[in-house]
Structure formats: C-alpha cells, structure tokens
mmCIF file of C-alpha atoms in Angstrom:
data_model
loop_
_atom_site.group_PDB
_atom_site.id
_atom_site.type_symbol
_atom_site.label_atom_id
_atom_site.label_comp_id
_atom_site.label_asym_id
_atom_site.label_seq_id
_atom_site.Cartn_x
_atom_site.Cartn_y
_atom_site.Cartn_z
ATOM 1 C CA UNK R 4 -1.487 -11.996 -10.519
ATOM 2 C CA UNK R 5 -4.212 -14.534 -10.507
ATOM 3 C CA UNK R 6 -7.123 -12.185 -11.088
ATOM 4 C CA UNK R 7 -5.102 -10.345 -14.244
ATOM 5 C CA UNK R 8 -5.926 -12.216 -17.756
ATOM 6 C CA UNK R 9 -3.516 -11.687 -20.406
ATOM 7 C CA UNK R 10 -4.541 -10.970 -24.129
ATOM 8 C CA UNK R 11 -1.902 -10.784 -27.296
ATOM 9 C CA UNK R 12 -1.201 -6.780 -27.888
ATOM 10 C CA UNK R 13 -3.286 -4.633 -30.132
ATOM 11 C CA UNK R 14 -6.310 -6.631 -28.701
ATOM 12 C CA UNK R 15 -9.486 -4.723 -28.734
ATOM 13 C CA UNK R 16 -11.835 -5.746 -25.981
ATOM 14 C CA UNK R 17 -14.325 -2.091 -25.613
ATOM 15 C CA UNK R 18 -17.029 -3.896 -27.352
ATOM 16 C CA UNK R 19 -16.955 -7.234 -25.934
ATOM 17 C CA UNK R 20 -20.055 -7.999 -23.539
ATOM 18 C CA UNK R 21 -18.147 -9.368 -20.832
ATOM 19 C CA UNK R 22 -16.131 -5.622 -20.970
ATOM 20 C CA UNK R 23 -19.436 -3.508 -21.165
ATOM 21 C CA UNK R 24 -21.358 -5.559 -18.756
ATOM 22 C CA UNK R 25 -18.367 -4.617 -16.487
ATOM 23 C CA UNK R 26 -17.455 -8.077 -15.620
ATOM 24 C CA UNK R 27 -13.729 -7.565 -17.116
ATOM 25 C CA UNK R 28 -12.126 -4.170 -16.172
ATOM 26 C CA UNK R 29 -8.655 -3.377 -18.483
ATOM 27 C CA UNK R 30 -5.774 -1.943 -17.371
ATOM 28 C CA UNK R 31 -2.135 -2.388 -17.897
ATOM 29 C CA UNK R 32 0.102 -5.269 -16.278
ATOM 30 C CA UNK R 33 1.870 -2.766 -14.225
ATOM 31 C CA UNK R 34 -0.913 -0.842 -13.323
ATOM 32 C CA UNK R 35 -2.326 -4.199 -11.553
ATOM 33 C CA UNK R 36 0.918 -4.236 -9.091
ATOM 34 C CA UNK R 37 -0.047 -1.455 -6.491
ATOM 35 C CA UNK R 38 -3.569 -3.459 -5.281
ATOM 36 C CA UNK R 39 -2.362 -6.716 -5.646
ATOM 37 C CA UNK R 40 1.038 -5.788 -3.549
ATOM 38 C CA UNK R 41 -1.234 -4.013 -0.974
ATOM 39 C CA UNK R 42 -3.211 -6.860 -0.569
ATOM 40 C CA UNK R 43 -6.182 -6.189 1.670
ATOM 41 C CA UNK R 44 -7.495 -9.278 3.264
ATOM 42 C CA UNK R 45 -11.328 -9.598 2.482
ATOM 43 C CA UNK R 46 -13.404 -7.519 5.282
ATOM 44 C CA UNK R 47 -10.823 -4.749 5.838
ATOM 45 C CA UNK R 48 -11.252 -1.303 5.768
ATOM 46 C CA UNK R 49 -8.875 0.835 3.030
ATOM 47 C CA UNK R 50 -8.156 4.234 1.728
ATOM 48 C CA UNK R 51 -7.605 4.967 -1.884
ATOM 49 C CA UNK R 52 -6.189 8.556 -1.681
ATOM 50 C CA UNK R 53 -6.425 9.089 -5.464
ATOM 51 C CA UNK R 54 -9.276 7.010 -6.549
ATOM 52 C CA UNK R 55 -10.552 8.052 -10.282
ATOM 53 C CA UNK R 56 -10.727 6.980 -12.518
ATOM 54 C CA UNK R 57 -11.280 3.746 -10.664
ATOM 55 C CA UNK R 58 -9.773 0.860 -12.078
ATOM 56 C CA UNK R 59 -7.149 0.050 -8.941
ATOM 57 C CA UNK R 60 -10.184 0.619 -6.688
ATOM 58 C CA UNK R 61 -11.830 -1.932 -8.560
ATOM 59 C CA UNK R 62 -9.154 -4.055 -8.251
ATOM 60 C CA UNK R 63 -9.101 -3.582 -4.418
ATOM 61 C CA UNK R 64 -12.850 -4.365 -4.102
ATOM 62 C CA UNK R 65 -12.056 -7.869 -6.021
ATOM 63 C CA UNK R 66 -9.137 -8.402 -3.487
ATOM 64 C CA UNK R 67 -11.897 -7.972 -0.391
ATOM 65 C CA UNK R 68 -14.266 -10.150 -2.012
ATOM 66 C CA UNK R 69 -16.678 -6.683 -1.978
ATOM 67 C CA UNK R 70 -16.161 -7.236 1.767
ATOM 68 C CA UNK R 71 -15.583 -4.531 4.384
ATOM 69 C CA UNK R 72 -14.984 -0.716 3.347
ATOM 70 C CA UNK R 73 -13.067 1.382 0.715
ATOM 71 C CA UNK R 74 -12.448 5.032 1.535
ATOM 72 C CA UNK R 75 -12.098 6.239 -2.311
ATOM 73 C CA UNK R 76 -11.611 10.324 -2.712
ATOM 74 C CA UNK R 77 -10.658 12.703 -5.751
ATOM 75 C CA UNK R 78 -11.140 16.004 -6.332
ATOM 76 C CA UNK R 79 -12.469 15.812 -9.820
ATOM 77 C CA UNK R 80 -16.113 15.248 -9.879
ATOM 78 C CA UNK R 81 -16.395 14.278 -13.666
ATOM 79 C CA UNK R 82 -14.036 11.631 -12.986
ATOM 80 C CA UNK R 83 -15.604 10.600 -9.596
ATOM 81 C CA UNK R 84 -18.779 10.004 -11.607
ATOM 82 C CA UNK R 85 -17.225 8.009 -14.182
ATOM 83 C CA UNK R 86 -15.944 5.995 -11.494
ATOM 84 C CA UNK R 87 -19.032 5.452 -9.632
ATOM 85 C CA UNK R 88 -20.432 4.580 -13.030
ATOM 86 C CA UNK R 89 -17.537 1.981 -13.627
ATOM 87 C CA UNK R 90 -18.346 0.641 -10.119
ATOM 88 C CA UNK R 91 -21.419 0.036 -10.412
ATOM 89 C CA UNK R 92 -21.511 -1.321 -13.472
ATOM 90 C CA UNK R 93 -19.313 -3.614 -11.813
ATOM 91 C CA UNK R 94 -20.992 -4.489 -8.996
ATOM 92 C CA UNK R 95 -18.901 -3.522 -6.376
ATOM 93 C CA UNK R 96 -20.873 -2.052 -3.324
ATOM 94 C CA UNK R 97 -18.177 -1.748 -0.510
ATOM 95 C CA UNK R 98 -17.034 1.583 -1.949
ATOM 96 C CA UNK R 99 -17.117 4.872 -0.338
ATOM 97 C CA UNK R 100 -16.670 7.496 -2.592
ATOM 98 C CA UNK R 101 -15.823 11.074 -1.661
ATOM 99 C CA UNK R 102 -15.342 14.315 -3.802
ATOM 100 C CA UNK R 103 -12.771 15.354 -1.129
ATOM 101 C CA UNK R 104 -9.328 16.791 -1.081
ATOM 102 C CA UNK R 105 -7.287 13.635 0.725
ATOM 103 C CA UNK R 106 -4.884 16.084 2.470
ATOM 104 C CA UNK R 107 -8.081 17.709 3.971
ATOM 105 C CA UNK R 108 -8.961 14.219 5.560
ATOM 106 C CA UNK R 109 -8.261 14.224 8.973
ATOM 107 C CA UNK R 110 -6.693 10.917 10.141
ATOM 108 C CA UNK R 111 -8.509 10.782 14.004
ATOM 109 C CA UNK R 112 -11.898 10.632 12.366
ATOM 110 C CA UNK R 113 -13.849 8.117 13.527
ATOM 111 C CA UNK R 114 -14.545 6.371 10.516
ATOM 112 C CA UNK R 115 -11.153 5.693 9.756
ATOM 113 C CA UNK R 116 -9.966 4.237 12.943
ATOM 114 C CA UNK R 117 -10.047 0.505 11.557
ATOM 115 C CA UNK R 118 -7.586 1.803 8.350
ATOM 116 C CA UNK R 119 -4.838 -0.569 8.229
ATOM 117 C CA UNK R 120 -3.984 -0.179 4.492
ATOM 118 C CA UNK R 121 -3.591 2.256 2.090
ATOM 119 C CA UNK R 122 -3.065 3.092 -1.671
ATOM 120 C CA UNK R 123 -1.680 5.773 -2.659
ATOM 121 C CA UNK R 124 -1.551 6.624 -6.385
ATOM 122 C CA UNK R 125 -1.268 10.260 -6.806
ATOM 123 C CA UNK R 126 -0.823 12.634 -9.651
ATOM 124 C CA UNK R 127 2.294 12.326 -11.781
ATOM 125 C CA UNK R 128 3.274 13.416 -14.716
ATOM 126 C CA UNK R 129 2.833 10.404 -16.462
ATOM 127 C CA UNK R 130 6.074 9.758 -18.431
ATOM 128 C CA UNK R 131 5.318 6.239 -18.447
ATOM 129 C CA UNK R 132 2.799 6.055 -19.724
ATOM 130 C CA UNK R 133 3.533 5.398 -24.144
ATOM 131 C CA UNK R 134 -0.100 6.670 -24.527
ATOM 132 C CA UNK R 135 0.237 9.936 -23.061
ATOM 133 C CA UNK R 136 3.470 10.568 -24.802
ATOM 134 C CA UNK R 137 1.588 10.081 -27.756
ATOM 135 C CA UNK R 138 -1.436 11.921 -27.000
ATOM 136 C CA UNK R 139 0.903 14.775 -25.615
ATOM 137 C CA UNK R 140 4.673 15.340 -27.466
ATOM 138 C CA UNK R 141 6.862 16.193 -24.555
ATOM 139 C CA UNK R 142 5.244 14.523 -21.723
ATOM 140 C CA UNK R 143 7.532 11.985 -21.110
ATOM 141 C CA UNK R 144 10.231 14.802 -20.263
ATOM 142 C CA UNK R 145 8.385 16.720 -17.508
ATOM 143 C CA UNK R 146 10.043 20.215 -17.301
ATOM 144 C CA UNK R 147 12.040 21.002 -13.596
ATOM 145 C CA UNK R 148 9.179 23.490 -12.312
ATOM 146 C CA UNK R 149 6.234 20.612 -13.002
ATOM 147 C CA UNK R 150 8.224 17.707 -11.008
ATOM 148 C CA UNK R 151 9.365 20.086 -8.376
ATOM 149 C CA UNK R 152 5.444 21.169 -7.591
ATOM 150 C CA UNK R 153 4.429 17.537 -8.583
ATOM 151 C CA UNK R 154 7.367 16.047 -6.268
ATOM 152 C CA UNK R 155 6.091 18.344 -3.494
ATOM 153 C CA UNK R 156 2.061 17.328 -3.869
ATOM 154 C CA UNK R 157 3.670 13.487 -3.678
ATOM 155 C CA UNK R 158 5.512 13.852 -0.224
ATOM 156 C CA UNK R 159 2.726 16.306 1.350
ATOM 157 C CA UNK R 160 0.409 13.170 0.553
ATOM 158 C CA UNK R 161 2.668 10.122 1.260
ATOM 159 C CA UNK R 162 3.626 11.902 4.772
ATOM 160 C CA UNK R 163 -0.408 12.832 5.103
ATOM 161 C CA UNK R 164 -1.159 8.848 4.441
ATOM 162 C CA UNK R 165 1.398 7.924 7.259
ATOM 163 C CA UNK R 166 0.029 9.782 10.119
ATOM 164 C CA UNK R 167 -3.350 7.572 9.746
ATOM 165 C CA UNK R 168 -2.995 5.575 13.409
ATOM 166 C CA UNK R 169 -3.630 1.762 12.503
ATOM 167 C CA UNK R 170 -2.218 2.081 9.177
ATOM 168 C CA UNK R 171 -0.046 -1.226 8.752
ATOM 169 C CA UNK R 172 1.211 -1.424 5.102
ATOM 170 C CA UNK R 173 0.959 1.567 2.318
ATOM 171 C CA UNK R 174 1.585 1.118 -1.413
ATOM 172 C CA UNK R 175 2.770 4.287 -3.209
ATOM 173 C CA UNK R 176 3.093 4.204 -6.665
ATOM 174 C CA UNK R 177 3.405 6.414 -9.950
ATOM 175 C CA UNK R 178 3.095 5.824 -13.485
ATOM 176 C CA UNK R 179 6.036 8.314 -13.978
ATOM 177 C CA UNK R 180 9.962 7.074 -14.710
ATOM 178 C CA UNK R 181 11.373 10.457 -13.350
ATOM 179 C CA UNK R 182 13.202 9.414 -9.829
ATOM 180 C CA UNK R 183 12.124 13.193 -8.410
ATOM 181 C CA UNK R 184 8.647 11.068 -8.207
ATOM 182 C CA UNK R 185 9.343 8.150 -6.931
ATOM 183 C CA UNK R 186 12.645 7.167 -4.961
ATOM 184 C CA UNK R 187 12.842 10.678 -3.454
ATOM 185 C CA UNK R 188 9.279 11.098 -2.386
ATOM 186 C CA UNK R 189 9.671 7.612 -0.433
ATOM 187 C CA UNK R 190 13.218 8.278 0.956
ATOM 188 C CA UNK R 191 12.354 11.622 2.397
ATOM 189 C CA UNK R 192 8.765 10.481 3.842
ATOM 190 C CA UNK R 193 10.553 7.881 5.800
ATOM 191 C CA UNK R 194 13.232 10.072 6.509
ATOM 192 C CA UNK R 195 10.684 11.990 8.271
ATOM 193 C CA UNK R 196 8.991 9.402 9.996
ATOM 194 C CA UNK R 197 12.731 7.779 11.638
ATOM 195 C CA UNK R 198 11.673 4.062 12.601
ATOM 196 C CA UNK R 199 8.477 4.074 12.607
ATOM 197 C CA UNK R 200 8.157 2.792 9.232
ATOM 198 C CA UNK R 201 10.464 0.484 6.506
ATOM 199 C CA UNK R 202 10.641 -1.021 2.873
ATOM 200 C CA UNK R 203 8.940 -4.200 3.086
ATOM 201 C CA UNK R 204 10.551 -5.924 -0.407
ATOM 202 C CA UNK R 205 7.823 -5.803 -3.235
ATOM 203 C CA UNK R 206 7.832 -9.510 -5.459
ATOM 204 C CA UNK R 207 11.907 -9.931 -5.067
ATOM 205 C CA UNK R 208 11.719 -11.882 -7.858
ATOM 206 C CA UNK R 209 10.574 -8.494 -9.912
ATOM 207 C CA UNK R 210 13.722 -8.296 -12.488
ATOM 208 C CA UNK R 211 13.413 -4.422 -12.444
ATOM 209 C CA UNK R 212 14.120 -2.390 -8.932
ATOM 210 C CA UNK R 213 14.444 0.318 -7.956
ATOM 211 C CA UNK R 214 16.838 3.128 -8.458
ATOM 212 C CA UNK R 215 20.115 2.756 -5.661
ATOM 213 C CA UNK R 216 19.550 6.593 -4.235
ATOM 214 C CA UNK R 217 19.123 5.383 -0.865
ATOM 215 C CA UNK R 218 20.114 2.405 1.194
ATOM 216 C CA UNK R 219 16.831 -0.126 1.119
ATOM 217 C CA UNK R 220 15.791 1.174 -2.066
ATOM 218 C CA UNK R 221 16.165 -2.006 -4.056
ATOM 219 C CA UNK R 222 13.090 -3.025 -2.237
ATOM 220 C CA UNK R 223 11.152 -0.760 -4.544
ATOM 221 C CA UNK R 224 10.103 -2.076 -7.934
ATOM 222 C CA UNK R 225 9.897 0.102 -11.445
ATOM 223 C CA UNK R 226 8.384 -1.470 -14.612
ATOM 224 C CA UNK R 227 8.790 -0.354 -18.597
ATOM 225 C CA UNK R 228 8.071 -1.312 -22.004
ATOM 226 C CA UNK R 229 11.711 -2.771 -22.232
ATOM 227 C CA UNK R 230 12.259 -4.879 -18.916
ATOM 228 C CA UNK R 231 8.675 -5.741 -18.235
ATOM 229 C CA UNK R 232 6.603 -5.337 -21.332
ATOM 230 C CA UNK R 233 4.377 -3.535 -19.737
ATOM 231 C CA UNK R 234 3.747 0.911 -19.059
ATOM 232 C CA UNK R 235 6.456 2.603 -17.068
ATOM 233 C CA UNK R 236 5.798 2.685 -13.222
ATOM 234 C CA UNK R 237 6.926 2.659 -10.104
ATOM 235 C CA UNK R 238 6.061 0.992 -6.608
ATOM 236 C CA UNK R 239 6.935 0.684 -3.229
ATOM 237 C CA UNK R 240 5.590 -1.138 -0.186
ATOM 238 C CA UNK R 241 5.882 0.989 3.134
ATOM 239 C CA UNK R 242 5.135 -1.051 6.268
ATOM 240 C CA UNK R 243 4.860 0.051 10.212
ATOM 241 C CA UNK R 244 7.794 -1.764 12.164
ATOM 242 C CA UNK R 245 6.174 -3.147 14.695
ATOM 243 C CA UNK R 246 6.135 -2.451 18.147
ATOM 244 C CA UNK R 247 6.638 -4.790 21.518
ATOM 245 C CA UNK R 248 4.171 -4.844 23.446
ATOM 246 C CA UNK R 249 4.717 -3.674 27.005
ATOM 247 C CA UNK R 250 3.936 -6.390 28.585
ATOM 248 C CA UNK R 251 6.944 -8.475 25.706
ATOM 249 C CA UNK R 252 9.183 -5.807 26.595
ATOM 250 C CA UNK R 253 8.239 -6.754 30.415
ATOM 251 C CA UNK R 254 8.827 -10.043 29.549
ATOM 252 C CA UNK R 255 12.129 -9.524 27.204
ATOM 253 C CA UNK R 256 13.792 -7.187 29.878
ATOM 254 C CA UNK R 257 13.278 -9.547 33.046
ATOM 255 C CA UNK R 258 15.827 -10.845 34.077
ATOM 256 C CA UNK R 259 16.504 -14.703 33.628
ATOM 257 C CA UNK R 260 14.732 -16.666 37.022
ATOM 258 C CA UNK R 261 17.077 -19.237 38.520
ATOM 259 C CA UNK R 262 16.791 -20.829 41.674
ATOM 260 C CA UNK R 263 18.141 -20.162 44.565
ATOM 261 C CA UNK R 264 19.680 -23.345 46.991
ATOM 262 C CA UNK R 265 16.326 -23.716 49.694
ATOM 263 C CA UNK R 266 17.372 -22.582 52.969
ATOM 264 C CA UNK R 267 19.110 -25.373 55.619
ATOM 265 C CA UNK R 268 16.705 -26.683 57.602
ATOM 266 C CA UNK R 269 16.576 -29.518 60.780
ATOM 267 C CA UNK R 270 15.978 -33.108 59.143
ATOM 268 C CA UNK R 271 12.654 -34.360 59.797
ATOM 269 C CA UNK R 272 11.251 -37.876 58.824
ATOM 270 C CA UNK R 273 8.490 -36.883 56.150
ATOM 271 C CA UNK R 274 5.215 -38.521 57.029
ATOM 272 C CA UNK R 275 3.949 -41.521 55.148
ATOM 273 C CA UNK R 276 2.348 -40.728 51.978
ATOM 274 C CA UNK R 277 3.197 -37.063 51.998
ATOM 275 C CA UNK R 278 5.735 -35.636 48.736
ATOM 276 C CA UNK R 279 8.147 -33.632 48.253
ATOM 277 C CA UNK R 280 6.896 -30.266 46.742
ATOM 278 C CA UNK R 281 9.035 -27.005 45.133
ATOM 279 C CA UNK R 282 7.684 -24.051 44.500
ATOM 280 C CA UNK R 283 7.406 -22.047 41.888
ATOM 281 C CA UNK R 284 10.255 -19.836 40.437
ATOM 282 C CA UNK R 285 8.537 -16.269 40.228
#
C-alpha cells in the first residue's frame, strides 16, 4: 500500500502537526484495502455510497491525484460535516458531498453517467472492530434480528450500486466478521445479477480469504487481529464481465474465408509488362 505509513502500536499521532494540519489521515491497515483495491485511475468519476466519516474517501481522492469527481453521500449530517471538515482540512477539492439516502439515488441521472467505480462501505455491525467491542460489551456478537435487518440494508445497497450503467469494478466491504454480512450479501447480489458480473481475485497473495459458502468465494479477502494484525474486515472486488462488441461477435461468428479455385478460363498471352493480380478474399 504505498500511500499507507506504518507506526509501532500504541502510537499516538492526534497531536502531531503533520496529523492536525491534515496532511496524514489515520486509519487502520485493513481499513486502507477497499480504496486501494478499487483503484480509481486519476480523473475518474466515483461513488462512495457510505461516505462519513471520510477517511476511505480521502483515501480515494489521494488515489485520483484530487483529479476528476467523487460522488460521497450519508445520511447523517453531523458526520457529513465532520467529513467535509476532514476534507478540507485536507485539501481535497474533487469531492461531492451529499446528505442523501444512496438507495434514493437514481442511477440514469445525468451526472452519474461517467461512474465506472464504486465503494461501497455500508453499515455493519462492527464486530471487528476491537474498539467498539470495547466501547460497547456485546458488539462483537450482533444478535439474529440486527444482522438479519443489517444483512437486508447490505444487499438492497450492493444490488442498488450494480444497476449504475458504466459501473466497471465495485468494492464492498464491512468491518464486521459475521458471514450474514459479507459472503452472503455478495453471493446473493450476484446471484441476482446471473453473468453480468464476477469475483475479480482481491491481492491473491492476501493469506486470509474468504469464507468457502459459495463457489468463487476465495476471491474475497477477510482480515483480523490474529492473521493480519490488523481490525476485522471483509472485502470483495465485483467486476462487469465484459461484453463483445457486435461488431467482435460479427467478426468471431464469420465464418473462416478461403478461396475458392478462379474459374477456367481460355489461355491468353499476358501483355508485356502487365502482372498477375488476385483479388481480395471478402
């Protein structure tokens, strides 16, 4: 991860100048895997579904070079300020924010016709995350009610991302360990979208993957304290399969030209200077 910088645990950087002058941004290892696997080229335009508080938008806008557009929405306006706060203490100034509902957004808009990527980083229930655990006994064992409704949010939302027209690759991701959240939400997406869209495999080398529920599900990647030293999460890459083009299917389907023997014709001395000349196989 070339723009992550590593520092020895129970480092405190809140005070340093570099931090408040918002030149550094922290966040955990893990948390650094959705942008950097999305990987916007600079001058592209993305969607972060669930922006605030807005350190992986930050991230994103580092990945463009604060080139080309971010579509950032939430639905909590205290966090949405904090965020714009964070951005522009960090001088990013390609971000769009928008106190807006993301299932409310309405894919043929206009302004999102250029979308090719997205991130996707709803709501989870967090049992990943050590610090909530501590900040909250019992979070890290969500009851069944809260990851059924929070499982249901998650697919309503992947499937809403999806149905954005140029989309080309979409990172989902969760800071949650509980498989309701993760490997089911992307195994019944795609089961809803039948070929239109695959697992694209997320840093093979990644010693922790995802759970085997589902054929391709390797593909995923999870992180935790244990295999990765780093905050329980989740993350898969979701790419369009790409379409032929008519005119390659034209091409593809054709069938092979070969020539046929020219037609017998009555010898005749050529005439000096003049060559012999075959057409064209069409």
């Amino acid at each position: 991860m070339p723009e992550l910088l590593v520092f020895p645990a129970q480092t405190d950087l809140h005070e340093h100048p570099l931090y408040r002058a918002g030149h550094l941004i922290l966040q955990d290892r893990a948390s650094c895997l959705p942008a950097m696997l999305l990987n916007p080229p600079p001058g592209s335009h993305v969607i972060d579904a669930c922006a605030a508080p807005g350190n992986k938008t930050s991230h994103l806008a580092a990945l463009l070079k604060n080139q080309g557009k971010i579509f950032a929405f939430d639905l909590d306006a205290k966090r949405l300020a904090s965020m714009a706060t964070l951005l522009a203490r960090a001088g990013i100034s390609c971000c769009e924010l928008a106190e807006e509902d993301f299932l409310a957004v309405s894919p043929s808009d206009p302004r999102y016709r250029e979308v090719h990527y997205i991130l996707l980083d709803p709501s989870c229930s967090g049992s990943g995350m050590p610090s909530r655990q501590l900040e909250e006994p019992g979070a890290g064992t969500p009851s069944p009610a809260r990851l059924h409704a929070l499982a249901g949010f998650q697919q309503r939302a992947l499937c809403h991302a999806l149905t954005f027209p140029s989309l080309k690759r979409l990172v989902y991701s969760t800071c949650s360990l509980c498989q309701e959240e993760n490997e089911d939400v992307v195994r019944d997406a795609l089961q809803q979208n039948p070929g239109a869209f695959r697992l694209a495999p997320a840093l093979p080398a990644w010693p922790h993957r995802g759970l085997s529920t589902f054929p391709g599900a390797e593909h995923c990647l999870r992180a935790s304290p244990e295999t990765t030293l780093s905050g329980g999460f989740f993350v898969a890459v979701i790419e369009r399969v790409e379409v032929p083009s008519s005119a390659s299917q034209a091409k593809a389907s054709a069938p092979e030209c070969t020539p046929s023997p020219a037609p017998k014709r009555k010898k005749r001395q050529p005439k000096a200077g003049a060559g012999a000349c075959t057409p064209p196989c069409t």
